Amino acid sequence: MTAAAPVRVQDTVVLAHGEVAAWEADFRTRYVPGAERRGLTLAEVWHEHVGTADVAVHILWTLPSIGAFYGMRAAAGADPEVARFWADTDAVAVRRERHIAHVQPIDAQEASA
Amino acid sequence: MTRWTALAGPDTPVPPGAVGGPDLPGSVGGTGATWDATGDEPPTGATEALALTPVRSQAVPLDGRRVKRTLLLTVREGTPAEVVERFEADLTAMPEHITSIRGWALSRVDQARTPSVWTHVWEQEFADVEGLTGEYLMHPYHWTYVDRWFDGEQPGSIVEPRLAHVFRWADGPVLS
């Protein structure tokens, strides 16, 4: 296990380009504060055009441990606002994905540490 | 012959024909004890007894005491059958990745015999508690892949939030 933050959570929300600004404002006010209380650290947000009309909003979070991941999951499950936020997102999004990943070492020295 | 799993009170005597014991610390959603039985009738005195319809299982030799873990879960009503089958396939692939799992069994609850909110029973045996609380929970196949079926923030989740995750010591094989 490497890294101070071995868990990555990546959300991808594909929206019509005219919906992106409003959704991101909603995301920052309704979702981010609670996510940070649950232990997620917002690392990066980036945009990718994925068609003539759609933009993918990619959001990268980090967590400090696998235990922190399970704690985050439990806290999110206990907060009905989390489900409401994602239901509202799904009502406007073209599609949405969430990927959970385990950080791997990128060089031999780090791998053998 | 039907296999049964049952939730029971911690002080309720285990009836003849059943094996069981108190749920260990860290168990959640149970009623204090878990029993396992095989027979035509449910074990008497249980808080809730579930008749099991086998999906897939594997018996793995293990000497002596073992930790018997039982997970009761509910797949959301209306989930398409092919999606349920993919979920079941992902669960039953866990032993291919997680070496601490010894014997295991995935079953559907026989709703005709024991109508229940629970739809599935996922059982494993471990040599010790650390096999469950360590490798099983910490393996990336579990938390980066299987957990998405259970995570309400995932768009494809199908399992209701309420679970019963209970585990106990067993003196001998349960899933054989």
CSV table of C-alpha atoms in Angstrom, one decimal:
chain,number,residue,atom,x,y,z
A,1,MET,CA,0.0,0.0,0.0
A,2,THR,CA,1.5,3.3,-1.0
A,3,ALA,CA,0.5,6.9,-0.7
A,4,ALA,CA,-1.1,9.0,1.9
A,5,ALA,CA,-4.4,8.7,0.2
A,6,PRO,CA,-4.7,5.2,-1.3
A,7,VAL,CA,-8.4,5.4,-2.3
A,8,ARG,CA,-9.7,7.3,-5.3
A,9,VAL,CA,-13.3,8.0,-6.1
A,10,GLN,CA,-14.1,9.4,-9.5
A,11,ASP,CA,-17.5,10.7,-10.4
A,12,THR,CA,-18.4,11.4,-14.1
A,13,VAL,CA,-21.5,13.2,-14.8
A,14,VAL,CA,-22.4,13.8,-18.5
A,15,LEU,CA,-24.6,16.8,-19.0
A,16,ALA,CA,-25.9,18.9,-21.9
A,17,HIS,CA,-23.5,21.8,-22.1
A,18,GLY,CA,-26.1,24.3,-21.0
A,19,GLU,CA,-26.7,22.4,-17.8
A,20,VAL,CA,-23.1,22.3,-16.6
A,21,ALA,CA,-22.9,25.6,-14.8
A,22,ALA,CA,-26.1,25.2,-12.8
A,23,TRP,CA,-25.3,21.6,-11.9
A,24,GLU,CA,-21.8,22.4,-10.7
A,25,ALA,CA,-23.2,25.3,-8.6
A,26,ASP,CA,-25.7,22.8,-7.1
A,27,PHE,CA,-22.9,20.3,-6.6
A,28,ARG,CA,-20.7,22.7,-4.7
A,29,THR,CA,-23.4,23.9,-2.4
A,30,ARG,CA,-25.5,20.7,-1.8
A,31,TYR,CA,-23.0,17.9,-2.1
A,32,VAL,CA,-19.4,19.0,-1.4
A,33,PRO,CA,-19.8,20.2,2.2
A,34,GLY,CA,-21.3,16.9,3.3
A,35,ALA,CA,-18.8,14.9,1.3
A,36,GLU,CA,-16.0,16.6,3.0
A,37,ARG,CA,-17.6,15.9,6.4
A,38,ARG,CA,-17.7,12.2,5.4
A,39,GLY,CA,-14.0,12.2,4.8
A,40,LEU,CA,-13.7,12.8,1.0
A,41,THR,CA,-11.2,15.3,-0.2
A,42,LEU,CA,-12.1,17.1,-3.5
A,43,ALA,CA,-8.9,16.8,-5.5
A,44,GLU,CA,-9.8,17.8,-9.1
A,45,VAL,CA,-12.7,18.7,-11.3
A,46,TRP,CA,-12.2,18.7,-15.1
A,47,HIS,CA,-14.4,19.0,-18.2
A,48,GLU,CA,-14.3,16.9,-21.3
A,49,HIS,CA,-16.5,17.5,-24.4
A,50,VAL,CA,-17.9,14.1,-25.3
A,51,GLY,CA,-20.1,15.0,-28.2
A,52,THR,CA,-21.5,18.0,-30.1
A,53,ALA,CA,-23.8,18.9,-27.2
A,54,ASP,CA,-22.6,17.1,-24.1
A,55,VAL,CA,-19.9,17.7,-21.5
A,56,ALA,CA,-18.5,15.2,-19.0
A,57,VAL,CA,-17.8,16.7,-15.6
A,58,HIS,CA,-15.1,14.5,-14.0
A,59,ILE,CA,-14.7,14.8,-10.3
A,60,LEU,CA,-11.8,13.2,-8.4
A,61,TRP,CA,-12.0,12.6,-4.7
A,62,THR,CA,-9.4,11.0,-2.4
A,63,LEU,CA,-9.8,9.1,0.9
A,64,PRO,CA,-7.0,8.3,3.3
A,65,SER,CA,-7.7,4.6,3.9
A,66,ILE,CA,-9.9,1.7,3.0
A,67,GLY,CA,-11.4,2.1,6.5
A,68,ALA,CA,-12.2,5.7,5.7
A,69,PHE,CA,-14.0,4.5,2.5
A,70,TYR,CA,-16.3,2.3,4.6
A,71,GLY,CA,-16.9,5.1,7.0
A,72,MET,CA,-17.8,7.4,4.2
A,73,ARG,CA,-20.2,4.8,2.8
A,74,ALA,CA,-22.0,4.4,6.1
A,75,ALA,CA,-22.3,8.2,6.6
A,76,ALA,CA,-23.6,8.7,3.1
A,77,GLY,CA,-26.1,5.9,3.5
A,78,ALA,CA,-27.4,7.6,6.7
A,79,ASP,CA,-28.0,11.0,5.0
A,80,PRO,CA,-31.1,11.2,2.9
A,81,GLU,CA,-29.9,14.4,1.2
A,82,VAL,CA,-27.2,12.4,-0.5
A,83,ALA,CA,-29.8,10.2,-2.2
A,84,ARG,CA,-31.9,13.3,-3.1
A,85,PHE,CA,-28.9,15.0,-4.7
A,86,TRP,CA,-28.1,12.1,-6.9
A,87,ALA,CA,-31.7,11.6,-7.8
A,88,ASP,CA,-31.9,15.3,-8.9
A,89,THR,CA,-28.6,14.8,-10.8
A,90,ASP,CA,-29.9,11.7,-12.6
A,91,ALA,CA,-33.0,13.7,-13.6
A,92,VAL,CA,-30.8,16.1,-15.7
A,93,ALA,CA,-27.8,14.0,-16.5
A,94,VAL,CA,-27.3,12.1,-19.8
A,95,ARG,CA,-25.5,9.5,-17.7
A,96,ARG,CA,-23.5,9.1,-14.6
A,97,GLU,CA,-20.7,6.8,-13.3
A,98,ARG,CA,-18.8,6.4,-10.1
A,99,HIS,CA,-15.5,4.5,-10.0
A,100,ILE,CA,-13.7,3.4,-6.9
A,101,ALA,CA,-10.0,2.6,-7.2
A,102,HIS,CA,-7.0,1.6,-5.2
A,103,VAL,CA,-3.8,3.7,-5.8
A,104,GLN,CA,-0.9,1.6,-7.1
A,105,PRO,CA,2.8,2.4,-6.9
A,106,ILE,CA,4.3,3.8,-10.1
A,107,ASP,CA,7.9,3.0,-9.6
A,108,ALA,CA,9.9,0.0,-8.4
A,109,GLN,CA,11.3,1.8,-5.4
A,110,GLU,CA,7.9,2.8,-4.2
A,111,ALA,CA,6.5,-0.7,-4.9
A,112,SER,CA,9.2,-2.3,-2.7
A,113,ALA,CA,8.8,0.1,0.2
B,1,MET,CA,-34.2,-31.5,2.3
B,2,THR,CA,-34.2,-27.7,2.9
B,3,ARG,CA,-31.4,-25.7,4.3
B,4,TRP,CA,-32.4,-23.0,6.8
B,5,THR,CA,-30.8,-20.0,8.3
B,6,ALA,CA,-32.4,-18.2,11.2
B,7,LEU,CA,-32.0,-15.1,13.3
B,8,ALA,CA,-32.8,-15.8,17.0
B,9,GLY,CA,-32.6,-14.2,20.4
B,10,PRO,CA,-29.3,-14.5,22.2
B,11,ASP,CA,-30.7,-16.5,25.1
B,12,THR,CA,-33.1,-18.7,23.0
B,13,PRO,CA,-31.9,-22.4,23.2
B,14,VAL,CA,-30.7,-23.8,19.9
B,15,PRO,CA,-33.3,-26.4,19.0
B,16,PRO,CA,-32.6,-30.0,18.1
B,17,GLY,CA,-31.4,-30.4,14.6
B,18,ALA,CA,-29.9,-26.9,14.4
B,19,VAL,CA,-26.5,-25.4,15.2
B,20,GLY,CA,-25.9,-21.9,16.2
B,21,GLY,CA,-24.5,-19.4,18.6
B,22,PRO,CA,-24.4,-15.8,19.7
B,23,ASP,CA,-23.5,-13.1,17.1
B,24,LEU,CA,-20.0,-11.8,17.7
B,25,PRO,CA,-19.2,-8.1,18.2
B,26,GLY,CA,-19.2,-6.3,15.0
B,27,SER,CA,-22.4,-8.0,13.8
B,28,VAL,CA,-25.1,-5.6,12.8
B,29,GLY,CA,-28.8,-6.0,11.9
B,30,GLY,CA,-29.3,-9.4,13.7
B,31,THR,CA,-31.3,-10.3,16.8
B,32,GLY,CA,-28.4,-11.7,18.9
B,33,ALA,CA,-27.8,-15.2,17.6
B,34,THR,CA,-27.8,-17.0,14.3
B,35,TRP,CA,-28.8,-20.6,13.6
B,36,ASP,CA,-28.3,-23.0,10.7
B,37,ALA,CA,-30.3,-26.1,10.1
B,38,THR,CA,-31.3,-28.7,7.5
B,39,GLY,CA,-34.7,-30.3,7.5
B,40,ASP,CA,-38.3,-30.2,6.2
B,41,GLU,CA,-39.4,-27.7,8.9
B,42,PRO,CA,-37.9,-24.5,10.2
B,43,PRO,CA,-36.0,-24.5,13.5
B,44,THR,CA,-38.4,-23.7,16.3
B,45,GLY,CA,-38.1,-20.6,18.4
B,46,ALA,CA,-36.4,-18.4,15.8
B,47,THR,CA,-37.1,-14.7,15.4
B,48,GLU,CA,-37.0,-15.3,11.7
B,49,ALA,CA,-36.3,-18.4,9.8
B,50,LEU,CA,-35.5,-18.4,6.1
B,51,ALA,CA,-35.8,-21.4,3.7
B,52,LEU,CA,-32.9,-21.3,1.2
B,53,THR,CA,-33.0,-22.0,-2.5
B,54,PRO,CA,-29.4,-22.7,-3.5
B,55,VAL,CA,-27.8,-20.5,-6.2
B,56,ARG,CA,-24.2,-21.6,-6.0
B,57,SER,CA,-21.9,-22.9,-3.3
B,58,GLN,CA,-18.6,-24.6,-2.6
B,59,ALA,CA,-17.6,-26.7,0.3
B,60,VAL,CA,-13.9,-26.2,1.4
B,61,PRO,CA,-12.2,-28.5,4.0
B,62,LEU,CA,-11.4,-26.7,7.2
B,63,ASP,CA,-10.5,-28.4,10.4
B,64,GLY,CA,-11.9,-27.3,13.8
B,65,ARG,CA,-13.6,-24.1,14.8
B,66,ARG,CA,-14.5,-21.6,12.2
B,67,VAL,CA,-16.3,-18.2,11.9
B,68,LYS,CA,-19.6,-18.6,10.1
B,69,ARG,CA,-20.7,-15.4,8.5
B,70,THR,CA,-24.3,-14.7,7.2
B,71,LEU,CA,-25.3,-11.7,5.2
B,72,LEU,CA,-29.0,-11.1,4.6
B,73,LEU,CA,-29.8,-8.6,1.9
B,74,THR,CA,-32.7,-7.3,-0.2
B,75,VAL,CA,-32.5,-6.8,-3.9
B,76,ARG,CA,-34.7,-3.9,-4.8
B,77,GLU,CA,-38.1,-4.9,-6.2
B,78,GLY,CA,-38.3,-4.6,-9.9
B,79,THR,CA,-34.6,-5.3,-10.6
B,80,PRO,CA,-34.5,-7.2,-13.9
B,81,ALA,CA,-33.6,-10.8,-13.7
B,82,GLU,CA,-30.5,-10.5,-15.8
B,83,VAL,CA,-29.2,-7.8,-13.5
B,84,VAL,CA,-29.8,-10.0,-10.5
B,85,GLU,CA,-27.9,-12.8,-12.1
B,86,ARG,CA,-24.9,-10.5,-12.8
B,87,PHE,CA,-25.0,-9.5,-9.1
B,88,GLU,CA,-25.1,-13.1,-8.0
B,89,ALA,CA,-22.1,-13.9,-10.4
B,90,ASP,CA,-20.1,-11.0,-8.9
B,91,LEU,CA,-20.8,-12.2,-5.4
B,92,THR,CA,-19.9,-15.8,-6.1
B,93,ALA,CA,-16.6,-14.7,-7.7
B,94,MET,CA,-15.4,-13.3,-4.4
B,95,PRO,CA,-13.8,-16.5,-3.3
B,96,GLU,CA,-11.6,-16.5,-6.5
B,97,HIS,CA,-10.0,-13.3,-5.2
B,98,ILE,CA,-10.3,-13.4,-1.4
B,99,THR,CA,-8.3,-16.4,-0.1
B,100,SER,CA,-9.6,-16.1,3.5
B,101,ILE,CA,-13.0,-17.3,2.3
B,102,ARG,CA,-13.3,-21.1,2.8
B,103,GLY,CA,-16.7,-22.7,2.3
B,104,TRP,CA,-19.4,-20.4,0.9
B,105,ALA,CA,-22.9,-20.5,-0.3
B,106,LEU,CA,-25.2,-18.0,-2.1
B,107,SER,CA,-28.9,-18.7,-1.8
B,108,ARG,CA,-32.2,-17.0,-2.6
B,109,VAL,CA,-34.8,-16.9,0.0
B,110,ASP,CA,-37.7,-19.3,-0.8
B,111,GLN,CA,-40.5,-16.7,-0.7
B,112,ALA,CA,-43.2,-19.3,-1.2
B,113,ARG,CA,-42.2,-21.1,2.1
B,114,THR,CA,-40.8,-18.1,4.1
B,115,PRO,CA,-42.1,-14.8,2.7
B,116,SER,CA,-39.6,-12.2,3.8
B,117,VAL,CA,-38.2,-8.8,2.9
B,118,TRP,CA,-34.8,-10.6,2.5
B,119,THR,CA,-34.2,-11.9,-1.0
B,120,HIS,CA,-30.7,-13.4,-0.7
B,121,VAL,CA,-28.5,-15.1,1.9
B,122,TRP,CA,-24.7,-14.9,1.3
B,123,GLU,CA,-22.7,-17.1,3.7
B,124,GLN,CA,-19.0,-17.8,4.2
B,125,GLU,CA,-16.8,-19.6,6.6
B,126,PHE,CA,-13.5,-18.2,7.7
B,127,ALA,CA,-10.7,-19.7,9.8
B,128,ASP,CA,-10.8,-16.7,12.2
B,129,VAL,CA,-12.4,-13.3,12.7
B,130,GLU,CA,-9.5,-11.6,11.0
B,131,GLY,CA,-10.3,-13.5,7.8
B,132,LEU,CA,-13.6,-11.6,7.7
B,133,THR,CA,-12.7,-8.2,9.2
B,134,GLY,CA,-9.3,-8.2,7.4
B,135,GLU,CA,-8.8,-9.6,3.9
B,136,TYR,CA,-12.5,-10.0,3.1
B,137,LEU,CA,-13.4,-6.4,3.8
B,138,MET,CA,-10.1,-4.9,2.6
B,139,HIS,CA,-9.7,-6.7,-0.7
B,140,PRO,CA,-10.0,-4.4,-3.6
B,141,TYR,CA,-12.3,-6.8,-5.4
B,142,HIS,CA,-14.8,-6.3,-2.6
B,143,TRP,CA,-14.7,-2.5,-2.1
B,144,THR,CA,-13.8,-1.3,-5.7
B,145,TYR,CA,-16.1,-3.7,-7.5
B,146,VAL,CA,-18.7,-5.8,-5.6
B,147,ASP,CA,-19.6,-2.9,-3.2
B,148,ARG,CA,-21.1,-0.9,-6.2
B,149,TRP,CA,-24.2,-3.1,-6.0
B,150,PHE,CA,-24.7,-2.0,-2.4
B,151,ASP,CA,-23.6,1.7,-2.7
B,152,GLY,CA,-26.6,4.0,-2.9
B,153,GLU,CA,-24.5,6.6,-4.5
B,154,GLN,CA,-23.7,4.3,-7.5
B,155,PRO,CA,-26.2,4.6,-10.3
B,156,GLY,CA,-26.4,0.8,-10.7
B,157,SER,CA,-26.9,-0.2,-7.1
B,158,ILE,CA,-29.7,-2.7,-6.5
B,159,VAL,CA,-29.4,-3.7,-2.8
B,160,GLU,CA,-31.5,-1.9,-0.2
B,161,PRO,CA,-29.5,-0.2,2.6
B,162,ARG,CA,-30.8,-2.4,5.4
B,163,LEU,CA,-28.6,-5.5,5.8
B,164,ALA,CA,-28.1,-8.1,8.4
B,165,HIS,CA,-24.3,-8.9,8.7
B,166,VAL,CA,-23.9,-11.4,11.5
B,167,PHE,CA,-21.1,-13.8,12.3
B,168,ARG,CA,-20.5,-16.4,15.0
B,169,TRP,CA,-18.1,-19.2,16.0
B,170,ALA,CA,-19.0,-22.6,14.8
B,171,ASP,CA,-17.4,-25.8,16.1
B,172,GLY,CA,-17.5,-27.6,12.8
B,173,PRO,CA,-18.6,-27.3,9.2
B,174,VAL,CA,-21.8,-25.5,8.4
B,175,LEU,CA,-21.5,-25.1,4.6
B,176,SER,CA,-20.7,-28.6,3.5
